[in-house]
PDB file of C-alpha atoms in Angstrom:
ATOM      1  CA  UNK A   1       0.000   0.000   0.000  1.00 51.00           C
ATOM      2  CA  UNK A   2       1.189   3.519  -0.724  1.00 53.00           C
ATOM      3  CA  UNK A   3       2.642   4.778   2.552  1.00 48.00           C
ATOM      4  CA  UNK A   4       0.977   8.173   2.084  1.00 50.00           C
ATOM      5  CA  UNK A   5      -2.485   6.654   2.266  1.00 54.00           C
ATOM      6  CA  UNK A   6      -4.139   6.405   5.655  1.00 55.00           C
ATOM      7  CA  UNK A   7      -5.279   3.012   6.870  1.00 70.00           C
ATOM      8  CA  UNK A   8      -6.389   4.262  10.273  1.00 83.00           C
ATOM      9  CA  UNK A   9      -9.591   2.830  11.783  1.00 92.00           C
ATOM     10  CA  UNK A  10     -12.748   4.219  10.190  1.00 96.00           C
ATOM     11  CA  UNK A  11     -15.247   5.627  12.650  1.00 95.00           C
ATOM     12  CA  UNK A  12     -17.260   7.887  10.346  1.00 96.00           C
ATOM     13  CA  UNK A  13     -18.772   7.643   6.900  1.00 97.00           C
ATOM     14  CA  UNK A  14     -16.765  10.707   5.911  1.00 97.00           C
ATOM     15  CA  UNK A  15     -13.531   8.909   6.803  1.00 96.00           C
ATOM     16  CA  UNK A  16     -14.492   5.940   4.650  1.00 97.00           C
ATOM     17  CA  UNK A  17     -15.420   8.257   1.775  1.00 97.00           C
ATOM     18  CA  UNK A  18     -12.075  10.047   2.006  1.00 96.00           C
ATOM     19  CA  UNK A  19     -10.169   6.752   1.915  1.00 96.00           C
ATOM     20  CA  UNK A  20     -12.252   5.429  -0.962  1.00 97.00           C
ATOM     21  CA  UNK A  21     -11.592   8.560  -3.009  1.00 96.00           C
ATOM     22  CA  UNK A  22      -7.886   7.804  -2.658  1.00 95.00           C
ATOM     23  CA  UNK A  23      -7.754   4.069  -3.266  1.00 97.00           C
ATOM     24  CA  UNK A  24     -10.672   3.792  -5.685  1.00 98.00           C
ATOM     25  CA  UNK A  25     -11.746   0.258  -4.793  1.00 98.00           C
ATOM     26  CA  UNK A  26     -12.804  -0.867  -1.307  1.00 98.00           C
ATOM     27  CA  UNK A  27     -14.291  -4.338  -0.674  1.00 98.00           C
ATOM     28  CA  UNK A  28     -16.646  -4.751   2.241  1.00 97.00           C
ATOM     29  CA  UNK A  29     -14.831  -7.850   3.510  1.00 97.00           C
ATOM     30  CA  UNK A  30     -11.170  -8.806   3.032  1.00 97.00           C
ATOM     31  CA  UNK A  31     -10.762  -9.818  -0.595  1.00 97.00           C
ATOM     32  CA  UNK A  32      -7.745  -8.178  -2.224  1.00 97.00           C
ATOM     33  CA  UNK A  33      -4.366  -9.241  -0.766  1.00 97.00           C
ATOM     34  CA  UNK A  34      -2.561  -6.462   1.120  1.00 96.00           C
ATOM     35  CA  UNK A  35      -5.447  -4.080   0.487  1.00 96.00           C
ATOM     36  CA  UNK A  36      -7.893  -2.572   3.003  1.00 96.00           C
ATOM     37  CA  UNK A  37     -11.531  -3.523   3.358  1.00 97.00           C
ATOM     38  CA  UNK A  38     -14.390  -1.964   5.280  1.00 97.00           C
ATOM     39  CA  UNK A  39     -14.313  -4.881   7.723  1.00 97.00           C
ATOM     40  CA  UNK A  40     -10.558  -4.678   8.298  1.00 96.00           C
ATOM     41  CA  UNK A  41     -10.687  -0.954   9.095  1.00 97.00           C
ATOM     42  CA  UNK A  42     -13.675  -1.020  11.455  1.00 97.00           C
ATOM     43  CA  UNK A  43     -14.452  -2.803  14.695  1.00 96.00           C
ATOM     44  CA  UNK A  44     -17.030  -5.564  15.075  1.00 96.00           C
ATOM     45  CA  UNK A  45     -18.866  -3.427  17.612  1.00 96.00           C
ATOM     46  CA  UNK A  46     -19.630  -0.807  14.947  1.00 97.00           C
ATOM     47  CA  UNK A  47     -21.616  -3.146  12.706  1.00 97.00           C
ATOM     48  CA  UNK A  48     -25.413  -3.517  12.664  1.00 94.00           C
ATOM     49  CA  UNK A  49     -26.024  -0.874  15.317  1.00 96.00           C
ATOM     50  CA  UNK A  50     -28.025   1.539  13.100  1.00 93.00           C
ATOM     51  CA  UNK A  51     -25.793   4.300  14.456  1.00 96.00           C
ATOM     52  CA  UNK A  52     -23.983   6.846  12.240  1.00 95.00           C
ATOM     53  CA  UNK A  53     -20.802   4.812  12.827  1.00 96.00           C
ATOM     54  CA  UNK A  54     -22.356   1.613  11.415  1.00 97.00           C
ATOM     55  CA  UNK A  55     -20.532   0.554   8.207  1.00 96.00           C
ATOM     56  CA  UNK A  56     -23.547  -1.543   7.205  1.00 95.00           C
ATOM     57  CA  UNK A  57     -25.426   1.715   6.783  1.00 94.00           C
ATOM     58  CA  UNK A  58     -22.536   3.330   4.922  1.00 96.00           C
ATOM     59  CA  UNK A  59     -22.739   0.676   2.206  1.00 94.00           C
ATOM     60  CA  UNK A  60     -26.206   1.993   1.298  1.00 92.00           C
ATOM     61  CA  UNK A  61     -25.335   5.634   1.730  1.00 95.00           C
ATOM     62  CA  UNK A  62     -22.520   5.451  -0.822  1.00 97.00           C
ATOM     63  CA  UNK A  63     -24.609   4.428  -3.862  1.00 97.00           C
ATOM     64  CA  UNK A  64     -27.662   6.409  -2.764  1.00 95.00           C
ATOM     65  CA  UNK A  65     -25.671   9.632  -2.664  1.00 96.00           C
ATOM     66  CA  UNK A  66     -23.683   8.826  -5.796  1.00 97.00           C
ATOM     67  CA  UNK A  67     -20.380   8.856  -3.906  1.00 97.00           C
ATOM     68  CA  UNK A  68     -19.568   5.313  -5.000  1.00 98.00           C
ATOM     69  CA  UNK A  69     -20.972   2.435  -6.999  1.00 98.00           C
ATOM     70  CA  UNK A  70     -21.802  -0.665  -4.973  1.00 98.00           C
ATOM     71  CA  UNK A  71     -22.221  -4.236  -6.092  1.00 98.00           C
ATOM     72  CA  UNK A  72     -20.720  -7.690  -6.340  1.00 98.00           C
ATOM     73  CA  UNK A  73     -18.195  -6.531  -8.882  1.00 98.00           C
ATOM     74  CA  UNK A  74     -15.192  -8.723  -8.015  1.00 97.00           C
ATOM     75  CA  UNK A  75     -15.311 -12.499  -7.472  1.00 97.00           C
ATOM     76  CA  UNK A  76     -19.019 -12.238  -6.591  1.00 97.00           C
ATOM     77  CA  UNK A  77     -18.119 -10.196  -3.510  1.00 97.00           C
ATOM     78  CA  UNK A  78     -19.514  -6.817  -2.468  1.00 97.00           C
ATOM     79  CA  UNK A  79     -17.251  -3.933  -3.439  1.00 98.00           C
ATOM     80  CA  UNK A  80     -17.436  -0.135  -3.368  1.00 98.00           C
ATOM     81  CA  UNK A  81     -15.886   1.748  -6.296  1.00 98.00           C
ATOM     82  CA  UNK A  82     -15.405   5.499  -5.978  1.00 98.00           C
ATOM     83  CA  UNK A  83     -17.516   7.569  -8.394  1.00 98.00           C
ATOM     84  CA  UNK A  84     -14.421   9.092 -10.022  1.00 97.00           C
ATOM     85  CA  UNK A  85     -13.001   5.622 -10.676  1.00 98.00           C
ATOM     86  CA  UNK A  86     -16.159   3.796 -11.663  1.00 98.00           C
ATOM     87  CA  UNK A  87     -16.493   4.876 -15.330  1.00 98.00           C
ATOM     88  CA  UNK A  88     -12.886   3.853 -15.909  1.00 98.00           C
ATOM     89  CA  UNK A  89     -13.356   0.485 -14.194  1.00 98.00           C
ATOM     90  CA  UNK A  90     -16.484  -0.160 -16.282  1.00 98.00           C
ATOM     91  CA  UNK A  91     -14.611   0.703 -19.479  1.00 97.00           C
ATOM     92  CA  UNK A  92     -11.632  -1.470 -18.551  1.00 97.00           C
ATOM     93  CA  UNK A  93     -13.311  -4.468 -16.941  1.00 97.00           C
ATOM     94  CA  UNK A  94     -17.048  -4.331 -17.673  1.00 96.00           C
ATOM     95  CA  UNK A  95     -18.967  -6.162 -20.360  1.00 94.00           C
ATOM     96  CA  UNK A  96     -18.509  -4.836 -23.892  1.00 90.00           C
ATOM     97  CA  UNK A  97     -21.453  -3.918 -26.050  1.00 91.00           C
ATOM     98  CA  UNK A  98     -25.080  -4.193 -25.014  1.00 94.00           C
ATOM     99  CA  UNK A  99     -26.487  -6.971 -22.874  1.00 97.00           C
ATOM    100  CA  UNK A 100     -28.602  -8.102 -25.830  1.00 96.00           C
ATOM    101  CA  UNK A 101     -25.530  -8.326 -28.072  1.00 96.00           C
ATOM    102  CA  UNK A 102     -23.644 -10.360 -25.511  1.00 96.00           C
ATOM    103  CA  UNK A 103     -26.616 -12.675 -25.089  1.00 96.00           C
ATOM    104  CA  UNK A 104     -26.746 -13.283 -28.846  1.00 96.00           C
ATOM    105  CA  UNK A 105     -23.007 -13.959 -28.804  1.00 96.00           C
ATOM    106  CA  UNK A 106     -23.449 -16.519 -26.019  1.00 95.00           C
ATOM    107  CA  UNK A 107     -21.544 -14.458 -23.476  1.00 94.00           C
ATOM    108  CA  UNK A 108     -24.294 -14.159 -20.856  1.00 94.00           C
ATOM    109  CA  UNK A 109     -27.192 -16.374 -19.843  1.00 94.00           C
ATOM    110  CA  UNK A 110     -30.788 -15.914 -20.958  1.00 96.00           C
ATOM    111  CA  UNK A 111     -31.823 -15.516 -17.335  1.00 96.00           C
ATOM    112  CA  UNK A 112     -29.347 -12.669 -16.893  1.00 97.00           C
ATOM    113  CA  UNK A 113     -30.549 -11.033 -20.106  1.00 97.00           C
ATOM    114  CA  UNK A 114     -34.177 -11.260 -18.997  1.00 97.00           C
ATOM    115  CA  UNK A 115     -33.448  -9.907 -15.529  1.00 98.00           C
ATOM    116  CA  UNK A 116     -31.485  -7.006 -16.979  1.00 98.00           C
ATOM    117  CA  UNK A 117     -34.467  -6.083 -19.146  1.00 98.00           C
ATOM    118  CA  UNK A 118     -36.722  -6.006 -16.079  1.00 98.00           C
ATOM    119  CA  UNK A 119     -34.274  -3.866 -14.073  1.00 98.00           C
ATOM    120  CA  UNK A 120     -33.842  -1.409 -16.941  1.00 97.00           C
ATOM    121  CA  UNK A 121     -37.614  -1.079 -17.259  1.00 97.00           C
ATOM    122  CA  UNK A 122     -38.247  -0.713 -13.521  1.00 96.00           C
ATOM    123  CA  UNK A 123     -35.179   1.053 -12.163  1.00 96.00           C
ATOM    124  CA  UNK A 124     -34.738   0.655  -8.411  1.00 95.00           C
ATOM    125  CA  UNK A 125     -36.696  -2.610  -8.306  1.00 96.00           C
ATOM    126  CA  UNK A 126     -36.053  -4.658  -5.193  1.00 95.00           C
ATOM    127  CA  UNK A 127     -35.177  -8.340  -4.974  1.00 95.00           C
ATOM    128  CA  UNK A 128     -38.673  -9.480  -4.006  1.00 94.00           C
ATOM    129  CA  UNK A 129     -40.362  -7.722  -6.921  1.00 95.00           C
ATOM    130  CA  UNK A 130     -37.592  -8.721  -9.313  1.00 97.00           C
ATOM    131  CA  UNK A 131     -38.028 -12.414  -8.532  1.00 96.00           C
ATOM    132  CA  UNK A 132     -41.752 -12.089  -9.019  1.00 96.00           C
ATOM    133  CA  UNK A 133     -41.446 -10.149 -12.294  1.00 97.00           C
ATOM    134  CA  UNK A 134     -38.933 -12.671 -13.655  1.00 96.00           C
ATOM    135  CA  UNK A 135     -41.180 -15.624 -12.832  1.00 95.00           C
ATOM    136  CA  UNK A 136     -38.525 -17.023 -10.512  1.00 95.00           C
ATOM    137  CA  UNK A 137     -40.336 -16.770  -7.195  1.00 93.00           C
ATOM    138  CA  UNK A 138     -40.294 -20.513  -6.510  1.00 94.00           C
ATOM    139  CA  UNK A 139     -37.784 -21.856  -4.023  1.00 93.00           C
ATOM    140  CA  UNK A 140     -36.122 -24.051  -6.660  1.00 96.00           C
ATOM    141  CA  UNK A 141     -35.465 -20.973  -8.841  1.00 96.00           C
ATOM    142  CA  UNK A 142     -33.600 -19.012  -6.182  1.00 95.00           C
ATOM    143  CA  UNK A 143     -30.129 -20.326  -7.031  1.00 96.00           C
ATOM    144  CA  UNK A 144     -30.465 -19.544 -10.747  1.00 96.00           C
ATOM    145  CA  UNK A 145     -31.925 -16.128  -9.941  1.00 97.00           C
ATOM    146  CA  UNK A 146     -29.124 -15.239  -7.526  1.00 97.00           C
ATOM    147  CA  UNK A 147     -26.517 -16.418 -10.012  1.00 96.00           C
ATOM    148  CA  UNK A 148     -27.954 -14.257 -12.793  1.00 97.00           C
ATOM    149  CA  UNK A 149     -28.137 -11.150 -10.605  1.00 98.00           C
ATOM    150  CA  UNK A 150     -24.543 -11.708  -9.494  1.00 97.00           C
ATOM    151  CA  UNK A 151     -23.501 -12.283 -13.118  1.00 97.00           C
ATOM    152  CA  UNK A 152     -24.920  -8.888 -14.116  1.00 98.00           C
ATOM    153  CA  UNK A 153     -23.030  -7.192 -11.291  1.00 98.00           C
ATOM    154  CA  UNK A 154     -19.808  -8.942 -12.302  1.00 97.00           C
ATOM    155  CA  UNK A 155     -20.134  -7.513 -15.815  1.00 97.00           C
ATOM    156  CA  UNK A 156     -21.071  -4.158 -14.255  1.00 97.00           C
ATOM    157  CA  UNK A 157     -24.375  -3.992 -16.105  1.00 98.00           C
ATOM    158  CA  UNK A 158     -26.314  -3.403 -12.885  1.00 98.00           C
ATOM    159  CA  UNK A 159     -25.475  -1.944  -9.481  1.00 98.00           C
ATOM    160  CA  UNK A 160     -26.991  -2.106  -6.029  1.00 97.00           C
ATOM    161  CA  UNK A 161     -28.665   1.265  -5.696  1.00 95.00           C
ATOM    162  CA  UNK A 162     -29.888   0.960  -2.114  1.00 90.00           C
ATOM    163  CA  UNK A 163     -32.512  -0.915  -0.144  1.00 85.00           C
ATOM    164  CA  UNK A 164     -36.295  -0.925  -0.181  1.00 71.00           C
ATOM    165  CA  UNK A 165     -38.266  -1.288   3.025  1.00 60.00           C
ATOM    166  CA  UNK A 166     -41.157  -3.730   2.944  1.00 58.00           C
ATOM    167  CA  UNK A 167     -44.365  -1.953   3.922  1.00 49.00           C
ATOM    168  CA  UNK A 168     -47.911  -3.144   4.538  1.00 45.00           C
ATOM    169  CA  UNK A 169     -51.098  -1.738   3.034  1.00 51.00           C
ATOM    170  CA  UNK A 170     -51.129   1.006   5.680  1.00 49.00           C
ATOM    171  CA  UNK A 171     -47.693   2.165   4.570  1.00 49.00           C
ATOM    172  CA  UNK A 172     -45.997   0.879   7.720  1.00 50.00           C
ATOM    173  CA  UNK A 173     -42.619  -0.848   7.654  1.00 47.00           C
ATOM    174  CA  UNK A 174     -43.312  -4.553   7.858  1.00 51.00           C
ATOM    175  CA  UNK A 175     -40.536  -7.125   7.545  1.00 52.00           C
ATOM    176  CA  UNK A 176     -36.986  -7.163   6.264  1.00 63.00           C
ATOM    177  CA  UNK A 177     -35.627  -4.640   3.792  1.00 74.00           C
ATOM    178  CA  UNK A 178     -34.595  -5.856   0.337  1.00 88.00           C
ATOM    179  CA  UNK A 179     -31.721  -4.967  -1.967  1.00 95.00           C
ATOM    180  CA  UNK A 180     -32.654  -2.633  -4.829  1.00 96.00           C
ATOM    181  CA  UNK A 181     -31.020  -2.593  -8.263  1.00 98.00           C
ATOM    182  CA  UNK A 182     -30.511  -0.135 -11.089  1.00 98.00           C
ATOM    183  CA  UNK A 183     -28.876  -0.469 -14.466  1.00 98.00           C
ATOM    184  CA  UNK A 184     -25.377   0.979 -14.441  1.00 98.00           C
ATOM    185  CA  UNK A 185     -26.446   3.336 -17.211  1.00 97.00           C
ATOM    186  CA  UNK A 186     -29.281   4.755 -15.112  1.00 97.00           C
ATOM    187  CA  UNK A 187     -27.217   5.010 -11.910  1.00 98.00           C
ATOM    188  CA  UNK A 188     -24.436   6.861 -13.713  1.00 98.00           C
ATOM    189  CA  UNK A 189     -26.891   9.191 -15.420  1.00 97.00           C
ATOM    190  CA  UNK A 190     -28.615  10.026 -12.135  1.00 97.00           C
ATOM    191  CA  UNK A 191     -25.288  10.929 -10.558  1.00 97.00           C
ATOM    192  CA  UNK A 192     -23.947  12.830 -13.556  1.00 97.00           C
ATOM    193  CA  UNK A 193     -21.298  10.376 -14.610  1.00 97.00           C
ATOM    194  CA  UNK A 194     -20.424   9.631 -18.215  1.00 96.00           C
ATOM    195  CA  UNK A 195     -19.149   6.437 -19.779  1.00 95.00           C
ATOM    196  CA  UNK A 196     -15.531   6.483 -20.915  1.00 93.00           C
ATOM    197  CA  UNK A 197     -15.185   6.869 -24.685  1.00 87.00           C
ATOM    198  CA  UNK A 198     -11.747   5.283 -24.898  1.00 91.00           C
ATOM    199  CA  UNK A 199     -11.053   1.702 -25.928  1.00 94.00           C
ATOM    200  CA  UNK A 200     -11.005  -1.168 -23.461  1.00 95.00           C
ATOM    201  CA  UNK A 201      -7.231  -1.571 -23.807  1.00 96.00           C
ATOM    202  CA  UNK A 202      -6.557   2.126 -23.267  1.00 97.00           C
ATOM    203  CA  UNK A 203      -8.900   2.203 -20.264  1.00 97.00           C
ATOM    204  CA  UNK A 204      -7.106  -0.834 -18.834  1.00 97.00           C
ATOM    205  CA  UNK A 205      -3.751   0.916 -19.161  1.00 97.00           C
ATOM    206  CA  UNK A 206      -5.064   3.987 -17.359  1.00 97.00           C
ATOM    207  CA  UNK A 207      -6.664   1.899 -14.615  1.00 98.00           C
ATOM    208  CA  UNK A 208      -3.446  -0.035 -14.032  1.00 98.00           C
ATOM    209  CA  UNK A 209      -1.580   3.265 -13.814  1.00 97.00           C
ATOM    210  CA  UNK A 210      -3.955   4.495 -11.121  1.00 97.00           C
ATOM    211  CA  UNK A 211      -3.788   1.237  -9.205  1.00 97.00           C
ATOM    212  CA  UNK A 212       0.011   1.277  -9.234  1.00 97.00           C
ATOM    213  CA  UNK A 213      -0.129   4.462  -7.154  1.00 96.00           C
ATOM    214  CA  UNK A 214      -2.288   2.970  -4.400  1.00 96.00           C
ATOM    215  CA  UNK A 215      -1.692  -0.804  -4.391  1.00 96.00           C
ATOM    216  CA  UNK A 216       1.101  -3.082  -3.341  1.00 96.00           C
ATOM    217  CA  UNK A 217       2.572  -5.312  -6.032  1.00 96.00           C
ATOM    218  CA  UNK A 218       0.576  -8.243  -4.668  1.00 97.00           C
ATOM    219  CA  UNK A 219      -2.714  -6.337  -4.668  1.00 97.00           C
ATOM    220  CA  UNK A 220      -2.072  -5.036  -8.162  1.00 97.00           C
ATOM    221  CA  UNK A 221      -1.297  -8.514  -9.492  1.00 97.00           C
ATOM    222  CA  UNK A 222      -4.541  -9.833  -7.995  1.00 98.00           C
ATOM    223  CA  UNK A 223      -6.643  -7.042  -9.509  1.00 98.00           C
ATOM    224  CA  UNK A 224      -5.003  -7.320 -12.904  1.00 98.00           C
ATOM    225  CA  UNK A 225      -5.762 -11.007 -13.027  1.00 97.00           C
ATOM    226  CA  UNK A 226      -9.328 -10.815 -11.691  1.00 97.00           C
ATOM    227  CA  UNK A 227     -10.307  -7.793 -13.808  1.00 97.00           C
ATOM    228  CA  UNK A 228      -8.360  -9.012 -16.860  1.00 96.00           C
ATOM    229  CA  UNK A 229      -6.545  -5.714 -17.240  1.00 96.00           C
TER     230      UNK A 229
END
């Protein structure tokens, strides 16, 4: 890790945001060798308290405010990517062409294609409604559904945009909250971000250059391999 970057314990959302703006990519749990994660820089006592110091709440605040994209972008694990890095990461490591084109080329599953179409038509849809709309509400469909949603995050076609509270007919909160999704295109548009116009290879070169400034050799090697950059 670059010695100039702080890896002090994170007690506030603002501290996490400042670190993320420097390092660009921050997994929730340890994932990248010799690289910080939200778990490694916070204490267990901070989590799931619903207090301002709760990192579980920060993970929703980041994408909701547009400060960072959030999703299972790397090895099917939850990762935050700073807003100023995200367009470059998408250009370097995301899926190329439209989802429909990649489906026709056999690069993504039909289930993923269908789920993407639903998300893009009902931006911000939560997991419960998405399973229902996709016809995959049955228990035996859950694995295929989860795999397709994770697949679309891995190709950076969709992001986790926040959570939706379950409410009853009276409008009262009733039950567990559910993850909400948006297409990457919509999330970026809402937060005034533009897709990179440069080629995939040029974007990869620029991303590697940025990562070299903030990663150890081991972390960089891991990211280059996983992101194919």
